[in-house]
Coordinates of C-alpha atoms in Angstrom, one line a residue:
Chain A
X1 CA -1.4 11.2 27.7
X2 CA -4.6 9.2 27.9
X3 CA -8.4 9.8 27.8
X4 CA -11.0 9.4 29.7
X5 CA -12.2 5.7 30.4
X6 CA -15.1 6.1 28.2
X7 CA -18.0 3.6 27.5
X8 CA -17.0 0.8 24.9
X9 CA -20.1 1.7 23.2
X10 CA -18.7 5.8 22.9
X11 CA -15.8 4.8 21.9
X12 CA -15.6 5.6 18.8
X13 CA -18.3 7.4 16.2
X14 CA -20.6 5.0 14.9
X15 CA -24.1 4.7 13.4
X16 CA -26.3 3.0 16.1
X17 CA -27.0 1.0 13.4
X18 CA -23.2 -0.6 13.3
X19 CA -23.4 -1.0 17.9
X20 CA -26.9 -3.7 17.0
X21 CA -25.1 -6.0 13.8
X22 CA -22.0 -7.3 16.4
X23 CA -22.4 -8.3 19.3
X24 CA -20.4 -6.8 21.5
X25 CA -18.7 -9.3 23.6
X26 CA -17.3 -7.5 26.6
X27 CA -19.4 -7.7 29.8
X28 CA -18.5 -11.5 29.1
X29 CA -15.2 -11.7 28.5
X30 CA -12.8 -10.7 31.8
X31 CA -11.5 -7.4 30.3
X32 CA -9.6 -6.6 32.2
X33 CA -6.2 -7.0 31.5
X34 CA -7.0 -5.5 28.0
X35 CA -9.1 -2.4 29.1
X36 CA -5.8 -1.3 30.7
X37 CA -4.0 -0.6 27.5
X38 CA -4.0 1.3 25.5
X39 CA -2.0 0.6 22.3
X40 CA -2.8 -3.0 19.9
X41 CA -0.8 -4.7 17.7
X42 CA -2.8 -5.8 15.4
X43 CA -0.1 -9.0 14.4
X44 CA 0.4 -11.2 11.2
X45 CA -0.3 -14.8 11.2
X46 CA 2.1 -17.4 10.1
X47 CA 1.7 -20.6 9.0
X48 CA 3.4 -21.8 13.0
X49 CA 2.3 -19.0 15.3
X50 CA 5.5 -17.3 14.9
X51 CA 5.7 -14.2 15.2
X52 CA 6.6 -12.3 12.2
X53 CA 9.4 -9.4 12.3
X54 CA 7.4 -7.9 10.7
X55 CA 5.2 -7.2 13.7
X56 CA 8.1 -7.6 16.2
X57 CA 8.6 -3.9 14.8
X58 CA 5.3 -2.8 15.2
X59 CA 5.4 -4.5 18.9
X60 CA 8.4 -1.8 19.1
X61 CA 7.0 1.5 17.5
X62 CA 3.8 1.1 19.6
X63 CA 6.6 0.7 23.2
X64 CA 7.4 3.9 21.8
X65 CA 4.1 5.0 21.5
X66 CA 2.9 4.2 24.8
X67 CA 5.3 6.5 26.5
X68 CA 6.8 2.8 28.3
X69 CA 3.8 2.5 30.5
X70 CA 3.7 -1.0 28.6
X71 CA 0.0 -1.4 28.0
X72 CA 0.2 -2.8 24.9
X73 CA -2.3 -6.0 24.1
X74 CA -1.7 -7.8 20.8
X75 CA -4.5 -9.0 18.0
X76 CA -4.4 -12.4 17.8
X77 CA -5.6 -13.7 14.2
X78 CA -5.4 -17.8 13.6
X79 CA -7.8 -19.3 12.2
X80 CA -7.6 -23.2 10.7
X81 CA -3.9 -22.8 9.1
X82 CA -2.9 -20.0 11.2
X83 CA -2.7 -21.0 14.3
X84 CA -2.7 -18.6 17.9
X85 CA -0.2 -16.2 18.0
X86 CA 2.5 -18.2 21.0
X87 CA 3.1 -15.6 24.0
X88 CA 5.8 -17.0 24.7
X89 CA 7.8 -15.6 21.9
X90 CA 7.3 -12.4 22.3
X91 CA 7.9 -9.9 24.8
X92 CA 7.7 -9.3 27.7
X93 CA 5.5 -5.4 26.7
X94 CA 3.6 -6.8 25.2
X95 CA 0.9 -6.9 28.4
X96 CA -1.9 -8.4 26.9
X97 CA -3.8 -10.8 24.5
X98 CA -6.7 -10.8 22.2
X99 CA -7.0 -14.2 20.0
X100 CA -9.7 -14.0 17.7
X101 CA -10.3 -17.7 16.5
X102 CA -11.3 -16.6 12.8
X103 CA -13.5 -19.1 10.2
X104 CA -12.6 -22.1 7.8
X105 CA -8.5 -22.3 6.6
X106 CA -7.4 -18.6 5.7
X107 CA -10.2 -15.8 7.0
X108 CA -6.7 -14.9 8.8
X109 CA -6.0 -13.9 5.1
X110 CA -8.9 -11.5 4.0
X111 CA -9.5 -7.7 4.8
X112 CA -13.1 -8.0 4.9
X113 CA -12.3 -10.4 7.9
X114 CA -9.4 -9.3 9.6
X115 CA -10.9 -5.6 9.6
X116 CA -14.6 -6.9 11.4
X117 CA -11.6 -8.0 13.9
X118 CA -9.8 -4.4 14.5
X119 CA -12.7 -3.8 14.7
X120 CA -14.5 -5.6 17.9
X121 CA -11.0 -5.3 19.5
X122 CA -11.0 -1.6 18.7
X123 CA -15.3 -1.9 20.7
X124 CA -14.2 -4.1 23.4
X125 CA -10.5 -1.7 24.5
X126 CA -10.6 2.0 25.3
X127 CA -7.1 1.8 22.8
X128 CA -5.5 5.4 22.0
X129 CA -3.8 4.0 19.0
X130 CA -4.0 1.0 17.1
X131 CA -0.4 -0.4 15.0
X132 CA 0.8 -3.0 12.2
X133 CA 2.7 -3.4 10.0
X134 CA 2.4 -0.8 6.5
X135 CA 2.9 -4.9 4.8
X136 CA 0.7 -6.7 1.8
X137 CA -0.3 -8.1 4.3
X138 CA -1.2 -4.4 6.3
X139 CA -2.1 -2.7 3.4
X140 CA -4.8 -5.3 2.6
X141 CA -6.4 -4.6 6.2
X142 CA -5.8 -1.3 7.3
X143 CA -7.2 1.6 5.1
X144 CA -10.5 -1.4 5.6
X145 CA -10.6 -0.9 9.2
X146 CA -10.6 2.6 9.9
X147 CA -13.3 3.2 7.2
X148 CA -14.9 1.0 9.6
X149 CA -14.4 2.5 12.6
X150 CA -13.7 6.7 10.8
X151 CA -10.6 7.0 10.5
X152 CA -8.1 7.7 8.8
X153 CA -5.0 5.9 9.5
X154 CA -1.0 6.8 9.0
X155 CA 0.2 4.9 5.8
X156 CA 3.7 4.1 6.3
X157 CA 5.4 5.8 9.6
X158 CA 9.3 5.7 10.1
X159 CA 9.4 8.1 12.4
X160 CA 6.9 8.1 15.9
X161 CA 7.8 12.3 17.0
X162 CA 4.4 11.7 19.8
X163 CA 1.5 10.0 20.2
X164 CA -0.1 12.7 17.6
X165 CA 2.9 13.1 15.2
X166 CA 3.8 10.8 13.2
X167 CA 6.5 11.6 10.0
X168 CA 5.7 9.0 6.2
X169 CA 7.1 9.1 3.1
X170 CA 5.7 10.4 -0.1
X171 CA 6.7 10.9 -4.1
X172 CA 8.9 7.7 -3.6
X173 CA 10.5 9.0 0.4
X174 CA 11.7 11.9 -1.9
X175 CA 10.3 13.9 0.6
X176 CA 9.2 13.7 4.6
X177 CA 5.5 15.0 5.3
X178 CA 5.0 15.3 9.2
X179 CA 2.1 14.7 10.3
X180 CA -0.4 15.7 13.0
X181 CA -3.0 12.6 13.3
X182 CA -6.6 14.5 14.5
X183 CA -9.0 11.6 14.6
X184 CA -9.6 11.1 18.6
X185 CA -9.9 9.2 20.3
X186 CA -8.7 6.4 18.5
X187 CA -5.8 7.0 15.9
X188 CA -4.2 4.5 13.6
X189 CA -1.0 3.8 12.0
X190 CA 0.5 1.5 9.7
X191 CA 4.6 1.6 10.6
X192 CA 7.7 0.7 7.8
X193 CA 10.0 -2.3 9.6
X194 CA 12.7 -1.4 8.3
X195 CA 11.5 1.9 10.4
X196 CA 11.4 0.5 13.5
X197 CA 13.4 -2.2 15.0
X198 CA 12.8 -5.8 15.7
X199 CA 11.5 -6.1 20.0
X200 CA 12.8 -8.3 22.2
X201 CA 11.4 -10.9 21.6
X202 CA 13.6 -13.4 24.2
X203 CA 11.8 -11.6 27.0
X204 CA 8.9 -13.3 26.8
X205 CA 5.6 -12.9 27.4
X206 CA 3.7 -13.2 30.1
X207 CA 0.2 -12.1 28.5
X208 CA -3.4 -13.5 29.6
X209 CA -5.4 -13.9 26.6
X210 CA -8.8 -13.3 26.2
X211 CA -10.8 -14.3 23.8
X212 CA -12.4 -12.3 20.2
X213 CA -15.6 -12.7 19.1
X214 CA -16.0 -11.4 15.1
X215 CA -18.6 -11.7 13.3
X216 CA -18.0 -13.9 9.7
X217 CA -18.3 -12.4 6.6
X218 CA -19.2 -13.6 2.5
X219 CA -18.5 -11.4 0.6
X220 CA -14.6 -12.9 0.0
X221 CA -13.3 -16.6 -0.2
X222 CA -9.8 -17.6 0.2
X223 CA -9.0 -20.5 -2.4
X224 CA -5.5 -20.5 -3.0
X225 CA -2.0 -19.3 -3.1
X226 CA 1.1 -19.2 -4.3
X227 CA 4.7 -18.5 -2.5
X228 CA 8.0 -17.9 -3.6
X229 CA 9.6 -20.2 -1.3
X230 CA 13.6 -20.2 -0.3
X231 CA 15.4 -20.8 3.0
X232 CA 16.9 -18.1 2.0
X233 CA 16.6 -15.0 5.2
X234 CA 12.5 -13.7 4.1
X235 CA 14.3 -10.1 2.0
X236 CA 12.0 -7.3 4.0
X237 CA 14.7 -8.0 7.4
X238 CA 17.6 -10.2 5.8
X239 CA 21.2 -8.0 6.4
X240 CA 21.6 -8.4 3.1
X241 CA 20.7 -8.9 -0.2
X242 CA 21.8 -9.3 -3.3
X243 CA 19.3 -7.7 -5.7
X244 CA 19.7 -7.6 -10.4
X245 CA 18.1 -5.3 -12.2
X246 CA 17.4 -5.3 -16.0
X247 CA 21.6 -5.9 -16.6
X248 CA 20.5 -9.3 -16.1
X249 CA 19.3 -9.3 -19.7
X250 CA 17.2 -12.7 -18.3
X251 CA 16.5 -14.7 -15.1
X252 CA 18.4 -18.2 -15.6
X253 CA 21.8 -15.6 -15.2
X254 CA 20.3 -14.6 -11.3
X255 CA 21.2 -17.9 -10.3
X256 CA 25.0 -15.8 -10.0
X257 CA 23.0 -13.3 -8.1
X258 CA 21.8 -16.1 -5.9
X259 CA 25.4 -17.7 -5.6
X260 CA 27.2 -14.9 -4.0
X261 CA 24.0 -14.1 -1.5
X262 CA 24.3 -17.7 -0.4
X263 CA 27.8 -16.8 -0.2
X264 CA 26.7 -14.1 2.2
X265 CA 23.9 -15.5 4.2
X266 CA 21.1 -13.4 2.2
X267 CA 18.3 -12.5 0.4
X268 CA 17.5 -12.6 -3.3
X269 CA 15.9 -9.1 -4.8
X270 CA 15.3 -7.6 -7.7
X271 CA 14.6 -4.3 -9.4
X272 CA 10.9 -3.2 -11.2
X273 CA 12.1 -3.2 -15.0
X274 CA 13.0 -7.3 -13.8
X275 CA 10.0 -7.8 -12.2
X276 CA 7.7 -6.4 -15.2
X277 CA 10.2 -8.3 -17.8
X278 CA 9.3 -11.8 -16.5
X279 CA 13.5 -12.4 -15.1
X280 CA 12.0 -13.3 -11.3
X281 CA 8.6 -13.2 -9.6
X282 CA 7.4 -10.2 -8.5
X283 CA 7.7 -11.0 -4.8
X284 CA 11.3 -9.9 -5.6
X285 CA 11.0 -6.7 -5.9
X286 CA 12.4 -3.4 -4.0
X287 CA 11.1 -0.4 -4.8
X288 CA 8.3 2.6 -4.3
X289 CA 5.5 0.2 -5.1
X290 CA 7.3 -3.6 -3.6
X291 CA 9.2 -3.5 -1.1
X292 CA 11.0 -1.4 1.2
X293 CA 14.5 -3.3 2.2
X294 CA 16.6 -1.1 4.0
X295 CA 19.9 -4.6 5.6
X296 CA 23.5 -3.6 6.5
X297 CA 24.7 -4.3 3.0
X298 CA 22.2 -3.7 -0.5
X299 CA 24.1 -4.8 -3.1
X300 CA 22.6 -3.5 -6.6
X301 CA 24.2 -5.9 -9.9
X302 CA 23.1 -4.2 -13.1
X303 CA 19.6 -2.4 -11.7
X304 CA 20.0 1.6 -13.0
X305 CA 19.1 3.6 -9.9
X306 CA 15.1 4.8 -11.2
X307 CA 14.1 6.9 -8.2
X308 CA 12.0 4.3 -7.4
X309 CA 14.0 2.0 -6.6
X310 CA 16.3 3.9 -5.2
X311 CA 13.1 4.8 -2.5
X312 CA 12.7 0.7 -2.3
X313 CA 16.9 0.3 -1.0
X314 CA 18.1 4.5 0.1
X315 CA 18.4 4.2 3.2
X316 CA 20.4 -0.2 3.3
X317 CA 23.9 0.8 5.5
X318 CA 26.1 0.1 3.2
X319 CA 24.8 0.4 -0.9
X320 CA 26.9 -1.2 -3.1
X321 CA 27.1 -1.0 -6.9
X322 CA 28.1 -2.7 -10.0
X323 CA 27.0 -1.9 -13.2
X324 CA 28.8 -1.3 -17.1
X325 CA 27.5 2.5 -17.4
X326 CA 29.6 4.5 -15.6
X327 CA 27.1 7.5 -15.7
X328 CA 24.3 5.4 -14.1
X329 CA 22.6 7.0 -11.0
X330 CA 23.1 4.0 -9.0
X331 CA 26.3 5.7 -8.7
X332 CA 25.0 8.8 -6.6
X333 CA 24.1 6.7 -3.7
X334 CA 26.5 4.0 -3.5
X335 CA 28.7 4.2 -0.8
X336 CA 31.0 2.1 -3.3
X337 CA 30.5 1.9 -6.8
X338 CA 32.4 -1.0 -9.0
X339 CA 32.3 0.0 -13.0
X340 CA 32.8 -3.3 -14.6
X341 CA 30.2 -6.0 -16.6
X342 CA 28.6 -7.5 -13.6
X343 CA 28.4 -11.1 -14.8
X344 CA 32.0 -10.9 -14.1
X345 CA 32.4 -9.0 -10.8
X346 CA 30.1 -10.9 -9.8
X347 CA 31.4 -14.2 -9.7
X348 CA 34.7 -12.6 -9.0
X349 CA 33.0 -11.0 -5.8
X350 CA 32.0 -13.8 -5.1
X351 CA 34.7 -16.2 -4.3
X352 CA 36.9 -13.4 -3.4
X353 CA 34.1 -12.4 -0.5
Chain B
X1 CA -31.0 9.7 -4.5
X2 CA -32.3 11.2 -0.7
X3 CA -29.5 13.7 0.7
X4 CA -27.4 13.5 -2.0
X5 CA -26.9 17.4 -3.7
X6 CA -28.5 19.1 -6.3
X7 CA -26.0 19.4 -8.1
X8 CA -25.3 15.3 -8.3
X9 CA -28.4 15.3 -9.6
X10 CA -29.2 17.3 -12.0
X11 CA -25.9 16.4 -13.1
X12 CA -26.1 12.4 -13.2
X13 CA -29.3 11.3 -15.2
X14 CA -30.2 7.4 -14.9
X15 CA -28.8 5.2 -16.8
X16 CA -30.6 3.1 -19.0
X17 CA -29.4 -0.8 -19.7
X18 CA -30.7 -2.7 -22.3
X19 CA -30.5 -6.2 -20.4
X20 CA -27.9 -8.3 -20.3
X21 CA -26.0 -11.4 -20.1
X22 CA -23.4 -9.4 -17.9
X23 CA -22.5 -9.2 -14.6
X24 CA -20.3 -5.7 -14.8
X25 CA -23.1 -4.0 -16.6
X26 CA -20.7 -0.9 -15.5
X27 CA -17.6 0.0 -14.6
X28 CA -16.2 2.9 -12.6
X29 CA -12.5 3.9 -13.1
X30 CA -10.8 6.2 -10.6
X31 CA -7.9 8.3 -12.8
X32 CA -5.5 10.2 -10.2
X33 CA -3.8 13.3 -12.0
X34 CA 0.0 12.8 -10.4
X35 CA 3.5 14.0 -10.6
X36 CA 4.7 12.2 -13.7
X37 CA 6.8 9.4 -12.1
X38 CA 9.8 10.6 -14.1
X39 CA 9.9 14.6 -12.5
X40 CA 12.7 14.8 -9.8
X41 CA 10.7 17.1 -7.7
X42 CA 11.6 19.3 -5.3
X43 CA 10.9 20.0 -1.6
X44 CA 9.5 23.4 -0.8
X45 CA 12.6 25.9 0.8
X46 CA 9.7 27.2 3.6
X47 CA 8.7 23.2 3.6
X48 CA 4.8 23.6 2.9
X49 CA 5.2 21.0 0.3
X50 CA 6.3 19.6 -2.7
X51 CA 6.8 22.7 -5.4
X52 CA 4.6 21.3 -8.4
X53 CA 4.7 24.9 -10.5
X54 CA 5.5 24.2 -13.9
X55 CA 6.4 20.6 -12.5
X56 CA 5.3 17.8 -15.7
X57 CA 1.5 15.4 -14.9
X58 CA 0.5 12.3 -16.5
X59 CA -2.5 10.1 -15.0
X60 CA -0.5 7.5 -12.1
X61 CA 0.5 4.5 -13.3
X62 CA -1.6 2.2 -11.9
X63 CA -4.5 4.3 -12.9
X64 CA -3.7 3.4 -16.2
X65 CA -3.0 0.2 -15.2
X66 CA -7.3 0.9 -13.9
X67 CA -8.2 1.3 -17.2
X68 CA -7.0 -0.6 -19.1
X69 CA -8.5 -3.5 -17.4
X70 CA -11.7 -1.8 -17.7
X71 CA -12.0 -1.3 -21.9
X72 CA -10.8 -4.8 -21.6
X73 CA -13.6 -6.0 -20.1
X74 CA -15.6 -3.9 -22.2
X75 CA -14.0 -4.8 -24.9
X76 CA -14.8 -8.4 -24.0
X77 CA -17.8 -8.1 -23.9
X78 CA -17.3 -8.3 -20.3
X79 CA -18.4 -5.1 -19.2
X80 CA -20.5 -2.7 -20.7
X81 CA -20.5 1.2 -19.7
X82 CA -16.8 2.4 -18.3
X83 CA -16.9 5.6 -16.8
X84 CA -13.7 7.3 -15.8
X85 CA -13.7 9.3 -12.4
X86 CA -11.3 11.9 -11.6
X87 CA -11.2 14.6 -8.1
X88 CA -8.5 17.5 -9.0
X89 CA -8.5 20.4 -10.2
X90 CA -9.9 21.7 -14.0
X91 CA -6.9 20.5 -15.4
X92 CA -7.7 16.7 -14.5
X93 CA -10.4 17.6 -17.1
X94 CA -6.6 16.3 -20.3
X95 CA -6.7 13.0 -17.3
X96 CA -9.8 12.1 -18.0
X97 CA -9.4 12.7 -22.3
X98 CA -6.8 10.2 -21.7
X99 CA -8.5 7.3 -19.6
X100 CA -11.7 8.5 -22.8
X101 CA -9.0 8.9 -25.5
X102 CA -7.9 4.8 -23.9
X103 CA -11.4 3.8 -24.4
X104 CA -13.4 4.9 -21.5
X105 CA -17.0 6.0 -22.4
X106 CA -17.6 9.0 -20.4
X107 CA -16.5 10.7 -17.2
X108 CA -16.4 12.1 -13.9
X109 CA -14.8 15.0 -12.8
X110 CA -15.5 16.2 -9.8
X111 CA -13.3 20.0 -9.1
X112 CA -11.6 20.4 -6.1
X113 CA -9.2 22.8 -5.3
X114 CA -7.1 21.3 -2.7
X115 CA -3.8 19.2 -3.5
X116 CA -4.8 15.4 -3.9
X117 CA -0.7 14.4 -2.8
X118 CA -1.3 14.1 0.8
X119 CA -1.6 17.7 1.6
X120 CA -4.9 19.2 2.1
X121 CA -7.2 15.8 0.2
X122 CA -6.9 12.9 2.1
X123 CA -7.6 8.7 0.9
X124 CA -10.7 9.1 3.3
X125 CA -12.8 12.8 2.3
X126 CA -11.5 11.2 -1.7
X127 CA -13.2 7.6 -1.1
X128 CA -16.4 9.0 0.7
X129 CA -16.7 11.1 -3.2
X130 CA -16.1 7.9 -4.4
X131 CA -18.8 6.3 -2.7
X132 CA -21.2 9.1 -3.4
X133 CA -20.7 8.8 -6.7
X134 CA -20.5 5.5 -6.4
X135 CA -23.9 5.6 -4.6
X136 CA -25.3 7.5 -7.7
X137 CA -23.7 5.6 -10.9
X138 CA -24.3 1.9 -9.1
X139 CA -21.5 0.2 -10.2
X140 CA -21.4 -3.6 -10.6
X141 CA -17.7 -2.2 -10.3
X142 CA -15.0 -0.4 -8.8
X143 CA -11.4 -1.1 -10.3
X144 CA -8.8 1.7 -8.2
X145 CA -4.8 2.2 -8.8
X146 CA -3.2 0.2 -5.2
X147 CA -1.5 3.6 -5.2
X148 CA -1.2 7.3 -6.2
X149 CA 2.6 7.8 -6.8
X150 CA 2.9 11.3 -5.1
X151 CA 0.6 10.0 -1.9
X152 CA 2.2 6.6 -1.8
X153 CA -0.5 5.8 0.8
X154 CA -2.8 3.3 -1.6
X155 CA -5.8 2.9 1.1
X156 CA -8.0 5.2 -1.2
X157 CA -9.6 1.4 -3.0
X158 CA -9.9 -0.5 0.5
X159 CA -11.7 2.4 2.4
X160 CA -14.0 2.7 -1.0
X161 CA -15.4 -0.9 -0.7
X162 CA -15.7 -0.7 3.6
X163 CA -18.1 2.7 3.0
X164 CA -19.7 0.7 0.4
X165 CA -19.6 -2.4 3.0
X166 CA -18.3 -3.8 -1.3
X167 CA -16.0 -6.5 -1.1
X168 CA -12.5 -5.8 -2.3
X169 CA -9.0 -7.4 -3.6
X170 CA -6.4 -4.5 -3.2
X171 CA -3.0 -5.6 -5.3
X172 CA -5.0 -7.0 -8.3
X173 CA -2.2 -9.2 -10.9
X174 CA -5.7 -11.1 -12.6
X175 CA -9.7 -10.3 -12.3
X176 CA -11.4 -13.0 -14.3
X177 CA -14.6 -12.6 -14.0
X178 CA -16.9 -15.7 -13.4
X179 CA -20.3 -16.3 -12.6
X180 CA -21.9 -13.2 -11.0
X181 CA -18.4 -12.2 -9.3
X182 CA -14.7 -12.3 -10.4
X183 CA -11.5 -14.3 -9.2
X184 CA -8.7 -11.8 -8.7
X185 CA -5.5 -13.9 -8.1
X186 CA -3.7 -10.8 -5.7
X187 CA -0.3 -10.0 -4.5
X188 CA 1.5 -10.6 -0.8
X189 CA 4.4 -10.3 0.5
X190 CA 5.5 -14.7 -0.5
X191 CA 3.8 -14.4 -3.9
X192 CA -0.1 -14.4 -5.0
X193 CA -3.0 -15.4 -3.4
X194 CA -6.0 -16.0 -5.2
X195 CA -9.3 -14.4 -3.5
X196 CA -12.9 -15.7 -5.2
X197 CA -15.9 -12.6 -4.7
X198 CA -18.6 -15.0 -5.7
X199 CA -20.9 -11.4 -6.0
X200 CA -20.5 -8.3 -7.6
X201 CA -20.7 -4.9 -6.8
X202 CA -17.3 -5.4 -6.2
X203 CA -13.9 -2.5 -5.6
X204 CA -10.8 -4.4 -6.8
X205 CA -7.6 -1.8 -6.5
X206 CA -4.8 -3.1 -9.8
X207 CA -0.9 -3.5 -9.5
X208 CA 2.0 -3.4 -12.2
X209 CA 1.9 -7.1 -13.3
X210 CA -2.4 -7.0 -14.0
X211 CA -2.4 -5.8 -17.2
X212 CA 0.5 -4.0 -19.9
X213 CA -1.8 -0.2 -20.9
X214 CA -1.9 1.4 -24.2
X215 CA -0.8 5.0 -26.0
X216 CA -4.4 6.4 -26.4
X217 CA -3.9 6.9 -31.0
X218 CA -4.4 10.4 -32.2
X219 CA -7.2 9.9 -33.8
X220 CA -8.7 8.2 -29.8
X221 CA -7.4 11.1 -28.9
X222 CA -10.0 13.2 -31.2
X223 CA -12.7 11.0 -30.6
X224 CA -12.4 11.5 -26.8
X225 CA -13.6 15.3 -26.9
X226 CA -16.8 15.0 -28.4
X227 CA -17.8 11.5 -24.8
X228 CA -19.3 13.4 -22.5
X229 CA -17.5 14.8 -19.1
X230 CA -20.0 15.6 -16.5
X231 CA -17.9 17.9 -13.6
X232 CA -19.2 18.3 -10.1
X233 CA -17.9 20.7 -7.0
X234 CA -16.6 18.2 -4.6
X235 CA -17.6 21.3 -1.6
X236 CA -20.9 20.8 -2.9
X237 CA -21.3 16.9 -1.9
X238 CA -21.9 16.9 1.9
X239 CA -18.3 15.2 1.8
X240 CA -15.9 16.9 4.7
X241 CA -13.1 17.6 3.3
X242 CA -10.5 17.9 5.4
X243 CA -7.6 16.3 6.0
X244 CA -7.3 14.3 9.1
X245 CA -3.9 14.1 9.5
X246 CA -2.5 17.5 9.4
X247 CA 0.2 18.2 6.9
X248 CA 2.7 20.6 9.9
X249 CA 5.5 20.5 7.0
X250 CA 7.2 18.8 4.4
X251 CA 11.4 18.3 3.9
X252 CA 14.1 16.8 2.0
X253 CA 15.4 13.4 4.0
X254 CA 18.8 13.5 5.6
X255 CA 21.0 13.3 2.3
X256 CA 23.3 10.3 2.8
X257 CA 27.1 10.2 2.9
X258 CA 28.3 10.4 -1.0
X259 CA 30.3 7.6 -1.7
X260 CA 33.7 6.7 -3.8
X261 CA 34.3 4.3 -7.0
X262 CA 36.6 1.5 -6.7
X263 CA 39.0 0.2 -8.9
X264 CA 38.4 -3.2 -8.7
X265 CA 36.6 -6.0 -6.5
X266 CA 39.3 -6.4 -4.8
X267 CA 40.0 -3.4 -3.0
X268 CA 35.7 -4.0 -2.9
X269 CA 36.3 -6.7 -1.0
X270 CA 38.6 -4.8 0.9
X271 CA 36.1 -1.8 1.5
X272 CA 34.1 -4.3 2.4
X273 CA 36.0 -5.8 5.0
X274 CA 38.4 -3.1 6.6
X275 CA 35.7 -0.2 6.2
X276 CA 31.9 -1.2 6.7
X277 CA 33.1 -4.0 8.1
X278 CA 30.5 -6.1 7.1
X279 CA 32.6 -9.0 6.3
X280 CA 35.1 -10.7 7.8

């Protein structure tokens, strides 16, 4: 199952020019624990060093791939605004940590920098797999890192059948493809966070930390962000989601959904139609090209149920649809359908729930 | 142009540009022919793939957004020549005609009968084909959709940027030429962020909010028939086209248990409490 140990320079098929360009630091690192690791999880940088929900799901996927040998390493990306990951808040399965201190305040957010970090990490261990969550953050750097390493990452994996066999959704999740990754000796996958339970972080990790040098890049600069601040749970990992669609008629009406979400301790989402119409910002979009969610309870209000929206929420455990159109396709996936005007039903539900 | 097959060299002519103060002289736009977004697809019973026979095909919605952005840059005199590039079977000529009708100046059709919905031609090989075209055409900007709605991989753009050693900006919601480069506002998991690319060339992938694409008008569709389309064979471009992630089978996702219609909010609350066990 594990490959023969080969020297780092032969690990991946790179040109010798590429080798010379990057300072190899394997000899200066006490890399014993890193060299033992077979699976590298790339952690998403956070503003407080906490381990994000999607990173915990990626760790679960890595544990499945690793087959229980516990040889999981974590790549922690830090910069001026993103501290190193706190090992005590990692599951015990993480055996070693590679710490990449990146340039400036936000080097950890730039695909060019992160891809170089992944490449440098891959070159100093004998990893068989690199795993990351398929969030927008992951989708930005994983393909770039793959191309740098000559690897075709398998995107948005929902099931791991073996160390080289994965299932991924295509056609908006209306079909599943079972694929066999033939890249060797390194394979890369991104995983759909809702398909993998979050690893238990309470166990805490005693992983040794090894510094990783990453070449800097000046192709891009990060200059600012606009973040929706909310006290509500994160949409991608909330256990309850209340979503609104075109039937909400206006962004001004979303507070009625917010009240229901708050009563249920959930997050607020939206269909593409609502985002398109400018009712809510894009990071609320649930769907094929937005966020994929799988909460315990998904309440769709004024959402017709287009294929593209369904693909973002059909793995929810219980789906409730509220729509005054009895023909709306959403009723085909709903466990409980209520044909009623949402402007009457949602406040009533909020009151009675 | 060492290493390129004769077919590319003979087909792509060196384009002479008048010296201009524009930093974006040439834009390549990737356009993908995919199953129309409204189609309800069917998986072949033999699990060999999605059945595409007699299915309506269209330009990928995110590629439409990319074409629109390129044409707007040209109309604002911020870009010069816009070239649409498509990889696929002979029917891609229709997709390219639409791009030309929307305002692209000329097109390049890389022909292949390999399936482009992740089944055969996959993102890395696609990016490598685009790399060959980019190295021959020397664009200042490559625009692509953020993902194809068939393969849902979203990888071709960033892979191409890596292969070319260029900066990238994915999920672009706003693109602004500034000086010798670009400022791009891009979608993130928690909102948006702004990336500055000091110097072109670059690869940008386009997201939903970037623009609303125009419809190709009939007069423009007619005019498009006169625009140049260069054709080259993917198999002769020196790229390994084999799928690195071999698709073993394609099957339907498990069906959901059938739901019920409730008659009132009270009944719904009762079900959520006592049947689904979701609320106290």
